[in-house]
Coordinates of C-alpha atoms (C1' of nucleotides) in Angstrom, one line a residue:
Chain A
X1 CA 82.5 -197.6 -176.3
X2 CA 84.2 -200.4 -178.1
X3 CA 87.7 -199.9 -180.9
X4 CA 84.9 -201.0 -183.8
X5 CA 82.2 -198.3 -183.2
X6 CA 85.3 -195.9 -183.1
X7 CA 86.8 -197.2 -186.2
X8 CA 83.2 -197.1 -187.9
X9 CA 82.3 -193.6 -187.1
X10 CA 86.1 -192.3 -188.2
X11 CA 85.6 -194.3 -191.4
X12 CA 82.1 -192.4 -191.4
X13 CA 84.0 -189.0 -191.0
X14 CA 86.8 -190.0 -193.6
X15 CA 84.3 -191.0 -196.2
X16 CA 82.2 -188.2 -195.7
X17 CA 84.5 -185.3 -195.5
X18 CA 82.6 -182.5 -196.9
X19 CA 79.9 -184.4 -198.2
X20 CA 77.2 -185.5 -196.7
X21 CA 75.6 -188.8 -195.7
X22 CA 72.2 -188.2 -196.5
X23 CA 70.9 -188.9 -199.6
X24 CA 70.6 -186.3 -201.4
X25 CA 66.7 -186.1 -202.2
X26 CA 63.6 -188.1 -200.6
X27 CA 61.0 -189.7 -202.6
X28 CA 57.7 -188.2 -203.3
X29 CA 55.6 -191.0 -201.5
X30 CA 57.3 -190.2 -197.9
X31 CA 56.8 -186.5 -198.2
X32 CA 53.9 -184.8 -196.3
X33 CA 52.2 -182.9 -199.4
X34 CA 52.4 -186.4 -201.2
X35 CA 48.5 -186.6 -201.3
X36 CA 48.0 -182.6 -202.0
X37 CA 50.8 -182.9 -204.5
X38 CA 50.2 -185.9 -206.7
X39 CA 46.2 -184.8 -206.7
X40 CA 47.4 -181.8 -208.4
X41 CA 49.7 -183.6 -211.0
X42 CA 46.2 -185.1 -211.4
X43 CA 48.1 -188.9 -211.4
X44 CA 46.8 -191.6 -209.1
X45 CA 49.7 -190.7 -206.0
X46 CA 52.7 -192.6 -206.7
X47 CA 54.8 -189.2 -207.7
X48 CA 53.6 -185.6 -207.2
X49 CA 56.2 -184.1 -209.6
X50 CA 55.1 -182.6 -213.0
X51 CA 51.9 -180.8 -211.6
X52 CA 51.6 -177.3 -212.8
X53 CA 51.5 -175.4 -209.3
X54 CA 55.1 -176.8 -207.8
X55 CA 57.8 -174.5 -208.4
X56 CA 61.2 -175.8 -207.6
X57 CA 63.7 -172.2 -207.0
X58 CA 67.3 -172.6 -207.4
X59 CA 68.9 -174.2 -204.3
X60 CA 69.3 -172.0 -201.0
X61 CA 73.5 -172.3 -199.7
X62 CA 74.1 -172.5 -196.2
X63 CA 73.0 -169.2 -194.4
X64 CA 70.7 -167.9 -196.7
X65 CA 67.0 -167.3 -195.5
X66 CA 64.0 -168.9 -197.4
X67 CA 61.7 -166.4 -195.9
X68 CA 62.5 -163.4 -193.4
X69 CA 60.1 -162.3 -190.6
X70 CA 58.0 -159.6 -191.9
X71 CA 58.5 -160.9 -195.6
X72 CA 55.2 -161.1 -197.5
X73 CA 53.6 -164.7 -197.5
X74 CA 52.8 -166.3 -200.7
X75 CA 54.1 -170.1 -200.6
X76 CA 54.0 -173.3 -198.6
X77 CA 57.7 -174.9 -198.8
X78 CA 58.6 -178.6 -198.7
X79 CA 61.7 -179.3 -198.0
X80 CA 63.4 -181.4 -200.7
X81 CA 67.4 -182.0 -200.0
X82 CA 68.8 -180.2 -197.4
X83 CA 67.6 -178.7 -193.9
X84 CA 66.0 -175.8 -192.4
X85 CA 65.7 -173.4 -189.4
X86 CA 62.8 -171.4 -188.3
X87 CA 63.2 -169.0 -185.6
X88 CA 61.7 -166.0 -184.3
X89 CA 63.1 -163.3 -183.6
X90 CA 62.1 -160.7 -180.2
X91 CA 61.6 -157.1 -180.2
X92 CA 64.6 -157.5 -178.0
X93 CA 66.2 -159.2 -180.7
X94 CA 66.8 -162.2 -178.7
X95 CA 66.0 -165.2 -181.0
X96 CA 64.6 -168.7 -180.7
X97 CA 64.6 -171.5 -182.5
X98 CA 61.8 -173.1 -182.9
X99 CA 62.6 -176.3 -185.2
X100 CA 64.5 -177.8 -187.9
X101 CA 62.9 -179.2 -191.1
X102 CA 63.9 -182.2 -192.9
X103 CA 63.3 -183.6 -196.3
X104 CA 59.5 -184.1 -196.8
X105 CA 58.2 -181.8 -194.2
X106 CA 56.0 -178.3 -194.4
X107 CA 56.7 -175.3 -193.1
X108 CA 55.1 -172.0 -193.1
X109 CA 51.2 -172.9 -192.2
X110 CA 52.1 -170.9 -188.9
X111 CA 52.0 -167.8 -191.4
X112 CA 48.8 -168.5 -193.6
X113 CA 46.6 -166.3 -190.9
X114 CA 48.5 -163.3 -191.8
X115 CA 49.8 -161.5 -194.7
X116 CA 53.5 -161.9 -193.9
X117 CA 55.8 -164.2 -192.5
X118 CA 55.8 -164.8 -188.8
X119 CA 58.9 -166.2 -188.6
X120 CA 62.2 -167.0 -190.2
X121 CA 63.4 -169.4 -192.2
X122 CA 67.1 -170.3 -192.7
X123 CA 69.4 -173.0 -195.0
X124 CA 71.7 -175.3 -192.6
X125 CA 73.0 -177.0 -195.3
X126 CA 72.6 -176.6 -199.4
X127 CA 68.8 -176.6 -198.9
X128 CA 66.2 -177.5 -202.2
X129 CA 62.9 -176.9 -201.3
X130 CA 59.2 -177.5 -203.5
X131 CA 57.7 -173.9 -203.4
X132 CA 53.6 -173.7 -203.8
X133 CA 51.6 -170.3 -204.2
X134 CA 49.3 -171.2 -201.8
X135 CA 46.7 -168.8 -203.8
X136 CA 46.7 -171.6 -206.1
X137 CA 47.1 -174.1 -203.9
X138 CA 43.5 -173.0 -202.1
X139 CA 42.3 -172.7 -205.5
X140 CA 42.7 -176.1 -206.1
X141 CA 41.8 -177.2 -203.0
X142 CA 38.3 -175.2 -203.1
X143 CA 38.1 -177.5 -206.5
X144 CA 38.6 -180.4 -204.7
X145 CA 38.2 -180.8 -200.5
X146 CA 39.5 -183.6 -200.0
X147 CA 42.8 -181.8 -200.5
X148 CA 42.0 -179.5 -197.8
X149 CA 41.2 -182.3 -195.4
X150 CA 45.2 -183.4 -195.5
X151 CA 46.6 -179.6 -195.2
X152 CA 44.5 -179.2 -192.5
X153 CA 46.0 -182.5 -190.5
X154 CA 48.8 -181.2 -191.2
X155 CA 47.8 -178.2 -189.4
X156 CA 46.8 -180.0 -186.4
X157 CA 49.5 -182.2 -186.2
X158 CA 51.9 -179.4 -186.1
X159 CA 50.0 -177.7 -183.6
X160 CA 50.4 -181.1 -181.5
X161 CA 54.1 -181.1 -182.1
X162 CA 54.2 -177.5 -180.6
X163 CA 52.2 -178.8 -177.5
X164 CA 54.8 -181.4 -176.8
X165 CA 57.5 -179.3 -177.2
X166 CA 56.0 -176.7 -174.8
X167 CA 55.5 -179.9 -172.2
X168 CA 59.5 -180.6 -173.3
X169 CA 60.7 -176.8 -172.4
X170 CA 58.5 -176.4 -169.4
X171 CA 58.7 -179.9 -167.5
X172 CA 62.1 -181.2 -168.3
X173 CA 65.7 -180.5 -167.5
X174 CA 68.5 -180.6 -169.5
X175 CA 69.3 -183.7 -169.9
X176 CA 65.8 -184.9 -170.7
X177 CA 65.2 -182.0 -173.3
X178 CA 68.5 -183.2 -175.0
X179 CA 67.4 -186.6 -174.9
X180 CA 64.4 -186.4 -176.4
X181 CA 65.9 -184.0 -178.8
X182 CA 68.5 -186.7 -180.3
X183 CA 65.5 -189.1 -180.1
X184 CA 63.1 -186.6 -182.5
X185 CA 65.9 -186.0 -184.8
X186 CA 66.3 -190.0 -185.3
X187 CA 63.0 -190.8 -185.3
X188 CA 62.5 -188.0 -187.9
X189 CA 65.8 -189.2 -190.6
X190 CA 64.1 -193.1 -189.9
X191 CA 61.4 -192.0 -191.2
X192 CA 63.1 -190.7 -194.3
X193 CA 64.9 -193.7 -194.4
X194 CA 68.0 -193.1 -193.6
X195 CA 70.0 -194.7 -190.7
X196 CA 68.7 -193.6 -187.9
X197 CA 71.7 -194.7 -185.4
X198 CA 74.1 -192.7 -187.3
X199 CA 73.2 -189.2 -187.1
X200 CA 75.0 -186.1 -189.1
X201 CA 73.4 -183.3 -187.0
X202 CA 73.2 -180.3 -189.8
X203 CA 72.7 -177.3 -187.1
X204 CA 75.6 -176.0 -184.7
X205 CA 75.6 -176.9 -181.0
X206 CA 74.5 -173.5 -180.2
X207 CA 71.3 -174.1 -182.4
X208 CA 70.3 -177.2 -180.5
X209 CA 70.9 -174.8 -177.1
X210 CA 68.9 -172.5 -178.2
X211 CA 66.1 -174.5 -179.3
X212 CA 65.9 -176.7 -176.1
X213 CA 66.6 -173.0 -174.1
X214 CA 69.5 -174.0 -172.9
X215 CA 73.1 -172.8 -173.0
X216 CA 75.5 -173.2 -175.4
X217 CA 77.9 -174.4 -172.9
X218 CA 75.5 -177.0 -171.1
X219 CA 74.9 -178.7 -174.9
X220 CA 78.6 -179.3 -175.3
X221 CA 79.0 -180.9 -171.6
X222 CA 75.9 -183.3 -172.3
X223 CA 77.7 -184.4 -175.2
X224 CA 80.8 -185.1 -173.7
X225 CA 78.6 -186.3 -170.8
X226 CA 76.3 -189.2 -172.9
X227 CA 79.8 -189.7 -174.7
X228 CA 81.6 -190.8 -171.5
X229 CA 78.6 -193.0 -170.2
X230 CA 79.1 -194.5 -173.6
X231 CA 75.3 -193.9 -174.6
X232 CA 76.8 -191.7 -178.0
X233 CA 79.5 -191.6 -179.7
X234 CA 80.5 -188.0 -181.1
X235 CA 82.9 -186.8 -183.6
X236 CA 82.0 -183.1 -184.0
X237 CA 78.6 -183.1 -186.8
X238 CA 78.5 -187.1 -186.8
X239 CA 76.7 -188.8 -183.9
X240 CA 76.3 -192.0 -183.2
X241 CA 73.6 -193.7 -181.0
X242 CA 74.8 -196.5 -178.9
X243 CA 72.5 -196.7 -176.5
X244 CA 69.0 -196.4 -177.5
X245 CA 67.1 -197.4 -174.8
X246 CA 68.8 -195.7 -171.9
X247 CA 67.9 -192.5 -173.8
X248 CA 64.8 -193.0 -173.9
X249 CA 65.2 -193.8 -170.1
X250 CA 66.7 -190.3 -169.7
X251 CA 63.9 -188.1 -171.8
X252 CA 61.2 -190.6 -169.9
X253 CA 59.6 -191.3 -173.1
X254 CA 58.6 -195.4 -171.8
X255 CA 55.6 -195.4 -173.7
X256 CA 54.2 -198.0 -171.1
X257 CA 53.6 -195.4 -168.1
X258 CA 51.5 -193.0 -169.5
X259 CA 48.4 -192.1 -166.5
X260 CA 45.4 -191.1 -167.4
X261 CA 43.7 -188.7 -164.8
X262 CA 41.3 -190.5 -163.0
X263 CA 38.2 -189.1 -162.0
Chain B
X1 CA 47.7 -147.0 -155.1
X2 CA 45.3 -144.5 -154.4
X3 CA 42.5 -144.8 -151.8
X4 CA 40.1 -144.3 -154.2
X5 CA 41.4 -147.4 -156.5
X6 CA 41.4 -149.6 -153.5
X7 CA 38.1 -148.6 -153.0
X8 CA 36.7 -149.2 -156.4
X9 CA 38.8 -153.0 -155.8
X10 CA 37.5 -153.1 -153.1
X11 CA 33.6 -152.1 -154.1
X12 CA 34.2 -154.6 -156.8
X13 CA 34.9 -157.0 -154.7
X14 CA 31.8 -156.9 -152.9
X15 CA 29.5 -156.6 -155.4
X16 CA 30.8 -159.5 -156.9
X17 CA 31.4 -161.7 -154.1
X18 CA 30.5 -165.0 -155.6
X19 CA 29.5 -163.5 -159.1
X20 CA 31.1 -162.9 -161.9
X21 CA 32.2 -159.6 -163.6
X22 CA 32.2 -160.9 -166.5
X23 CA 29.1 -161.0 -168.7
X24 CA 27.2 -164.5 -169.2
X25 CA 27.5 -165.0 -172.7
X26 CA 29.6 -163.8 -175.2
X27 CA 27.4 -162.4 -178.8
X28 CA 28.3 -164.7 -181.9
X29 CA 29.8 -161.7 -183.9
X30 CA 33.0 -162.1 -181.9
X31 CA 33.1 -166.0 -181.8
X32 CA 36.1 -167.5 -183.7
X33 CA 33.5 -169.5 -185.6
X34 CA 31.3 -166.9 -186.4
X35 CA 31.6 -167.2 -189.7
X36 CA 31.7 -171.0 -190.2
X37 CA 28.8 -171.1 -187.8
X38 CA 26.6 -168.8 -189.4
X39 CA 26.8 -170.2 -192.9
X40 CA 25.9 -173.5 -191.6
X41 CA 22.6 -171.9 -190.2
X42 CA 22.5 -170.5 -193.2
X43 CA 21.8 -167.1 -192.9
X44 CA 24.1 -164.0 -193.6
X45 CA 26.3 -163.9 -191.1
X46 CA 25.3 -162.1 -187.9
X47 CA 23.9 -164.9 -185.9
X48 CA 25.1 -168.5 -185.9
X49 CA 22.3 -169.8 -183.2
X50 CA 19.7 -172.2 -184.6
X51 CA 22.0 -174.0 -187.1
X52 CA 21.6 -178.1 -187.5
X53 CA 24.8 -178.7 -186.7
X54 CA 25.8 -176.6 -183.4
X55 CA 25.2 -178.5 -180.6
X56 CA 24.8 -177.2 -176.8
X57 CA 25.8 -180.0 -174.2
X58 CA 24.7 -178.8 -170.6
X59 CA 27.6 -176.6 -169.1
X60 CA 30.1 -177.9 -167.2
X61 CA 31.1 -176.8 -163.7
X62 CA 34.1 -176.1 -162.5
X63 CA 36.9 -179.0 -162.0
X64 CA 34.9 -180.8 -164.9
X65 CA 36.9 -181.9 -167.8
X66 CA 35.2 -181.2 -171.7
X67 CA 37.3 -184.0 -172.8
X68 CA 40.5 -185.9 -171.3
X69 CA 43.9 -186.8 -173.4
X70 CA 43.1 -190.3 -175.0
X71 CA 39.2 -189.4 -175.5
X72 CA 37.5 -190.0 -178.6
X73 CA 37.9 -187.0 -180.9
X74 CA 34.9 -186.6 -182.4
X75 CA 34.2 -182.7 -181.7
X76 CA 35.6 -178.8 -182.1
X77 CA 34.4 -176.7 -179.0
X78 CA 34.1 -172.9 -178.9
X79 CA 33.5 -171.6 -175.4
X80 CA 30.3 -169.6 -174.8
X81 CA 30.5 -168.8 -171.2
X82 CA 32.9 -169.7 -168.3
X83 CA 36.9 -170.4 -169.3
X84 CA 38.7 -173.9 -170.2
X85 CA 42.1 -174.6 -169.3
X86 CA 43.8 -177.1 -171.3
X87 CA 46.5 -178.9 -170.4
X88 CA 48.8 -182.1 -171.4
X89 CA 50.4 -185.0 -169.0
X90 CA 53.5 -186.5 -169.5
X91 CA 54.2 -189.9 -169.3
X92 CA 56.1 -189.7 -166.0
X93 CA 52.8 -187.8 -164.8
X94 CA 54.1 -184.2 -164.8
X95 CA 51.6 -181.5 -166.2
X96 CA 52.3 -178.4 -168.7
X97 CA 49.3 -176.0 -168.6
X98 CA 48.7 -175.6 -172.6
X99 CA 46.7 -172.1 -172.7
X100 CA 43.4 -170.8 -171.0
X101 CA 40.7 -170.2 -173.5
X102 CA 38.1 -167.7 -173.4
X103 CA 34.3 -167.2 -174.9
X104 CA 34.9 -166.9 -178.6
X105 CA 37.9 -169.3 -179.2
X106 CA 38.3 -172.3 -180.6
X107 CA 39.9 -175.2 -179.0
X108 CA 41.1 -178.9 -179.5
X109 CA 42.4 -178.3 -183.6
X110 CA 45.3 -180.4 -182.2
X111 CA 43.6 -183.3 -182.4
X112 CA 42.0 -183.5 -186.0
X113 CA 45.8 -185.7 -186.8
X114 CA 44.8 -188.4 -184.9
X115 CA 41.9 -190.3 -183.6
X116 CA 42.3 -189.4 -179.8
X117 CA 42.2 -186.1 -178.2
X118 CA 46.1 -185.3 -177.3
X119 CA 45.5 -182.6 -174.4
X120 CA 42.6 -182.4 -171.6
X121 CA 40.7 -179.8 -171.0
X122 CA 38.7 -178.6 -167.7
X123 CA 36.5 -176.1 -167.1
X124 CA 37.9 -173.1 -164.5
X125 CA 34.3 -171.7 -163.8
X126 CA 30.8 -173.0 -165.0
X127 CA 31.2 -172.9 -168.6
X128 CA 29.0 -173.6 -171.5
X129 CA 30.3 -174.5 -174.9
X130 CA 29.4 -174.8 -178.6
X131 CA 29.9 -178.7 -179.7
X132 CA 30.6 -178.7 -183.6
X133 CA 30.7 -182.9 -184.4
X134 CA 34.4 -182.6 -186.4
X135 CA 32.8 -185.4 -189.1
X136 CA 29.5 -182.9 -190.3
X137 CA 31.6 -179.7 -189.6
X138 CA 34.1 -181.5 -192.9
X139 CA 30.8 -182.1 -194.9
X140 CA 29.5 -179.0 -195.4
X141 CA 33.3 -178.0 -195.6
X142 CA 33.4 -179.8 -198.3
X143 CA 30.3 -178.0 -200.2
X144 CA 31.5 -174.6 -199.3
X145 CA 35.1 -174.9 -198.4
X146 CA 35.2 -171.5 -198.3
X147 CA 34.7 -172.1 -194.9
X148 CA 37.6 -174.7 -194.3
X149 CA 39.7 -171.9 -195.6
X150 CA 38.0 -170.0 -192.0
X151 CA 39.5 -172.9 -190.0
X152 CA 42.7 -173.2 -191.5
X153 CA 43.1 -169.3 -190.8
X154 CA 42.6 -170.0 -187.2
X155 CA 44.9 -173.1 -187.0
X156 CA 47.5 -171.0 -188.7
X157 CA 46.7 -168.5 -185.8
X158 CA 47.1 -171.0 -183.4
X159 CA 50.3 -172.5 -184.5
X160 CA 51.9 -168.5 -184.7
X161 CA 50.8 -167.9 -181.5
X162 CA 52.3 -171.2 -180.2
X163 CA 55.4 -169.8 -181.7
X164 CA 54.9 -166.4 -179.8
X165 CA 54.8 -168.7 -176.3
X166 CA 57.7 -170.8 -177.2
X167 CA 59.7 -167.6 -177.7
X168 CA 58.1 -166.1 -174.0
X169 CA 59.1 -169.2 -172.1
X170 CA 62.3 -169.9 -173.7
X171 CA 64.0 -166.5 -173.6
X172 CA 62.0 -164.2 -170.9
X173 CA 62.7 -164.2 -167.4
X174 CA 60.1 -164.5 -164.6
X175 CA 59.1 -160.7 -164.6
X176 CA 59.0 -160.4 -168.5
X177 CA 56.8 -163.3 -168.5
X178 CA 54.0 -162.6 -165.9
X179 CA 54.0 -159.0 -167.6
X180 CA 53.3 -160.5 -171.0
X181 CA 51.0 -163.0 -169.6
X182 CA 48.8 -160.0 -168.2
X183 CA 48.8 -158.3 -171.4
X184 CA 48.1 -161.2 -173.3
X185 CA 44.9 -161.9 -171.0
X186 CA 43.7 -158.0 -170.7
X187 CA 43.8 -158.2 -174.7
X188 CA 41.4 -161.2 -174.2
X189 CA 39.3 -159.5 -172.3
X190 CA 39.1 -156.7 -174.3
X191 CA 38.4 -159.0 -177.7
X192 CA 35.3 -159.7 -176.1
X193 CA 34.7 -156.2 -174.6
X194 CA 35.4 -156.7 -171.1
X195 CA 36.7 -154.1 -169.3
X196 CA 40.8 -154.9 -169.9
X197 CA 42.0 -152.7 -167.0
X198 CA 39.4 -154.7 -164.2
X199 CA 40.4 -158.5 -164.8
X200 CA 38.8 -161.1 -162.9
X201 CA 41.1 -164.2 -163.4
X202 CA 39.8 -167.3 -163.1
X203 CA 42.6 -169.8 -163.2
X204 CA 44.3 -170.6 -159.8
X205 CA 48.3 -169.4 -159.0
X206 CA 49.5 -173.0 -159.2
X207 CA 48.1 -172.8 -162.8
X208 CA 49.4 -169.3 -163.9
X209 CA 52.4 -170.8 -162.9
X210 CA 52.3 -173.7 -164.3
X211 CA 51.5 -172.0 -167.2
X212 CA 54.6 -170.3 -167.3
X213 CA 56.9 -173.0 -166.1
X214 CA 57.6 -171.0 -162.6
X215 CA 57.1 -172.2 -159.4
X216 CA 53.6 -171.0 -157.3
X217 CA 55.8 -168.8 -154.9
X218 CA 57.3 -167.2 -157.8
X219 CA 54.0 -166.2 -159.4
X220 CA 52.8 -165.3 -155.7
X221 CA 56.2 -163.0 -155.3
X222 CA 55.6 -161.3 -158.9
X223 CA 52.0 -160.3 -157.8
X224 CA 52.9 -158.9 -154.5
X225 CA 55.9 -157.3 -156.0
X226 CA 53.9 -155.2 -159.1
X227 CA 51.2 -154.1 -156.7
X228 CA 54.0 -152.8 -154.6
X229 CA 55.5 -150.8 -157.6
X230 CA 51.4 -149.5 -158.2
X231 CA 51.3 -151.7 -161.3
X232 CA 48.6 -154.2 -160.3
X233 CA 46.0 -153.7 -157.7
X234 CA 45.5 -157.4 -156.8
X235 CA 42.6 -158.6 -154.3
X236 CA 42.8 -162.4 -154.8
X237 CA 41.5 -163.1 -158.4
X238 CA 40.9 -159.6 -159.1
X239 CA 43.4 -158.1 -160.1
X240 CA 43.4 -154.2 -161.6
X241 CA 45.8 -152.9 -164.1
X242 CA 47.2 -149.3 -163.2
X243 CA 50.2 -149.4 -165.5
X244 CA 49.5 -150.6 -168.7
X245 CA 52.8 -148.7 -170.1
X246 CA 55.2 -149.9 -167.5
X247 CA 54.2 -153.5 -167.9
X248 CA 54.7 -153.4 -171.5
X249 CA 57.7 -151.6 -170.6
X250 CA 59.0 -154.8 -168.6
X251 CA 57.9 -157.3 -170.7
X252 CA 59.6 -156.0 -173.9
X253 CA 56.7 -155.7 -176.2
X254 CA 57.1 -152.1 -177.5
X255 CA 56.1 -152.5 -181.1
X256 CA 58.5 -149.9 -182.5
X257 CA 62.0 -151.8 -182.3
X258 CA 61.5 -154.9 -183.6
X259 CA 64.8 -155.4 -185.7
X260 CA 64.7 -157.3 -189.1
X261 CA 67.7 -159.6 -189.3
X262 CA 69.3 -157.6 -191.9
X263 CA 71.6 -159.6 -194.4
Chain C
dC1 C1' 34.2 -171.8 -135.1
dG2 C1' 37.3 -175.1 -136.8
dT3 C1' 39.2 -177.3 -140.8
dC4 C1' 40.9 -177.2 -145.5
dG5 C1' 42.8 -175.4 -149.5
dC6 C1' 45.1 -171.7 -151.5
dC7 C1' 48.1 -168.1 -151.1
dT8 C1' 52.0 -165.4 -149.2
dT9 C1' 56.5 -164.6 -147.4
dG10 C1' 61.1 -165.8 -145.8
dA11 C1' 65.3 -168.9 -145.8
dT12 C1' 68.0 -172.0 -148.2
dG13 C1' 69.7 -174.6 -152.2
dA14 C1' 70.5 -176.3 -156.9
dA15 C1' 70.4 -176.3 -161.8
dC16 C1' 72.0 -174.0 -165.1
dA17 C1' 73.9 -169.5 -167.0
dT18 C1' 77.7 -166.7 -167.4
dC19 C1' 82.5 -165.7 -167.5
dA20 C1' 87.0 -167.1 -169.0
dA21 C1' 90.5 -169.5 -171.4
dG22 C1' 92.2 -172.6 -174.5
dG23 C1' 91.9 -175.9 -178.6
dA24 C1' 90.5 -177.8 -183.0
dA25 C1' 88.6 -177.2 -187.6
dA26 C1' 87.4 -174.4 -191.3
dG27 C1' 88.1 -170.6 -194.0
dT28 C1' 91.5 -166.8 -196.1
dG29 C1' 95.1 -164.7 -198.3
dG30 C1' 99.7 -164.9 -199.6
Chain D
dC1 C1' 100.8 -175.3 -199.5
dC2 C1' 101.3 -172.8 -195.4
dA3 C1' 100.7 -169.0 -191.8
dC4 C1' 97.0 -166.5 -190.2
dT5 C1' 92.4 -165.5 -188.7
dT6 C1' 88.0 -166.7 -187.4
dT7 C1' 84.5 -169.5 -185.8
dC8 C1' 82.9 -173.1 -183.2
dC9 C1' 83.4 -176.1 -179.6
dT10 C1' 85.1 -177.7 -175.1
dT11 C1' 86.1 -177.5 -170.2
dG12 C1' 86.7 -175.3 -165.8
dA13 C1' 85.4 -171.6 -162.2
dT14 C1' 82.1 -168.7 -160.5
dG15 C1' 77.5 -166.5 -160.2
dT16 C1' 72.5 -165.8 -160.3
dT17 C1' 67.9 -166.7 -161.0
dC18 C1' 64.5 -169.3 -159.6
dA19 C1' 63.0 -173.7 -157.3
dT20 C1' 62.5 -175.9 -153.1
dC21 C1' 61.7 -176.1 -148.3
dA22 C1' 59.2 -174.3 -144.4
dA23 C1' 55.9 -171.7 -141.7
dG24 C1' 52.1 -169.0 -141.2
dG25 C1' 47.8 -166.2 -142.9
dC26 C1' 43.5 -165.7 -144.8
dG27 C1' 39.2 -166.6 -147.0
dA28 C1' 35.9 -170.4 -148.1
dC29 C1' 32.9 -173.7 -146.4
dG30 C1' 30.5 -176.8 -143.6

DNA sequence: CGTCGCCTTGATGAACATCAAGGAAAGTGG
DNA sequence: CCACTTTCCTTGATGTTCATCAAGGCGACG
């Protein structure tokens, strides 16, 4: 790793010291309610704020839970500023993580065939969130189908996400899982626009473990590990990607190579 | 094991040399569709045969695929008869078993996000399905969507019980899972009023393994070792349940102690 | 009756977990 | 502002579950 990706990342840290580098609230447009959210504002889709459903609660600080397991369900949450964990917990009371949410994406459709929450839901960082009833939200939807057609793609794209990440858990090792992992998370704050080589990773190092099922201990020696091979560049929450396309080596994510069954 | 249990096995066994236990056709009361289906047809809601919509392709035999990652998707199936397994391949060409499904249940919701079907499915046994075409099942969505409210239910199911998996594979060990995989498929069975105790599986080893992310011999261990302990009676697919207590017992699904995160 | 695929069982090995100890950062209370 | 504690992270040593390797059995099928 060369003195000037060094300097830039403990520049990065200096400047950021207890605040972070994200901006602190995505647009409308890049959020996945945009369409459902701007129809009910009833304005042509540029902004979905001002319609009468969205409820914005009081920001969530680190550590507090948006929803609990076993809490009754009511609302579909957007992330606004900030980050999320859902996990579920065992009768064991072993836990899981099952994924982080960023600015613009939905969470809770896992619990909308139930009456209560399937899962939890917890603040990594100082967490805003858009809050719809979702008894209103189906109302207007009913009103107007077309609404209903987005939510549901929603649906099945999360569904797909799941699939992938089962074939991530099951298939891969370590490395690979973490690989792909650092990979999702960029590709995910590109797509909110922010830098995508210069990752602050909002969740602990035992949180990424847990959520590619690995140790705690084997997290912090793949760090080290991509660090000395000079493919990141770490400095505790601030990550830097050097080396883009030997990670994608790693998680064998070539996009070329995929085979179809034959036959 | 008693005598008299191998026997029935073993009576079973016989009688069903090269046919099935299970009955040919499930009824359309306990289909996931029922309701979507019988409000297309139009009528109140105990039959959804002779609808315009529902189609009936000829049934596929075993080793035949419904429809292969990259496909078209054009199409929601519901299996009527026989069993699906559907599965994804990775790009380096490793496979990850996705779930077996069962007369009754709904399968490929993943794909309504995109254009192409992301997982393959093939059938385990001669199967039959029903063939909703995805564009015509959104039209008349559209003029009742009381009914897209039915499929969003069962996406939202499908998502939790993703969830539910995630949790099995990432934090169980062998035993736990293969208990909780029986379970899982004797409630199955019994949905559609099987007999849950007598379960004729009809995926392969390799795949329950696969399934599971565990190696054939260790599926092929875990089967010798229950029937050992007089928890399974196993005689190649068929496989009794003696001890329904003891393998919920081992794979940690007593219902009284689940433990809300308090604080 | 012989071949083939699938399954079983045993022997060995490896990836990763667990155990253990120390260090750096963040929070706490004076 | 500075000790003090606590939490989180890192790194090394050891252990264990499960995968892999290998060989043989058994039913299915022609």
């Amino acid at each position: 790793m060369s003195v000037a990706q060094l300097r830039e990342l403990d520049s990065a840290d200096k400047i950021t010291n207890h605040v972070s580098i994200l901006p602190r609230q995505i647009s409308c447009k890049s959020c996945d309610l945009q369409k459902l959210c701007s129809s009910l504002a009833g304005d042509t889709g540029l902004s979905g704020t001002g319609n009468t459903i969205t409820e914005h609660p009081r920001p969530l600080h680190r550590g507090e839970h948006l929803f609990r397991q076993g809490d009754l369900f009511r609302h579909l949450y957007v992330v606004r500023t900030g980050s999320i964990k859902l996990y579920l917990t065992s009768y064991d009371g072993s836990e899981q993580t099952l994924n982080f949410y960023f600015p613009g994406e939905l969470l809770s459709l896992d619990s909308i065939a139930s009456q209560q929450h399937k899962t939890s839901a917890i603040a990594l960082d100082t967490t805003s969130v858009c809050r719809l009833p979702f008894e209103q939200v189906k109302r207007f939807c009913h009103q107007q189908p077309e609404l209903y057609d987005q939510l549901f793609l929603l649906a099945g794209r999360e569904i797909a996400n799941e699939h992938n990440m089962t074939l991530t858990l099951g298939q891969k090792q370590a490395e690979e899982k973490f690989a792909a992992f650092l990979l999702d998370i960029a590709r995910r704050y590109k797509n909110n626009q922010y830098d995508h080589r210069q990752l602050e990773l909002c969740m602990s190092r035992h949180d990424i473990a847990n959520y590619l099922c690995l140790a705690d201990e084997t997290i912090s020696r793949l760090f080290s590990k991509f660090s000395a091979q000079g493919i990141l560049n770490t400095n505790r929450k601030f990550v830097a990607i050097l080396d883009f396309a030997r990670l994608r080596e790693i998680a064998n994510m070539d996009q070329g190579r995929l085979q179809q069954a034959s036959n």
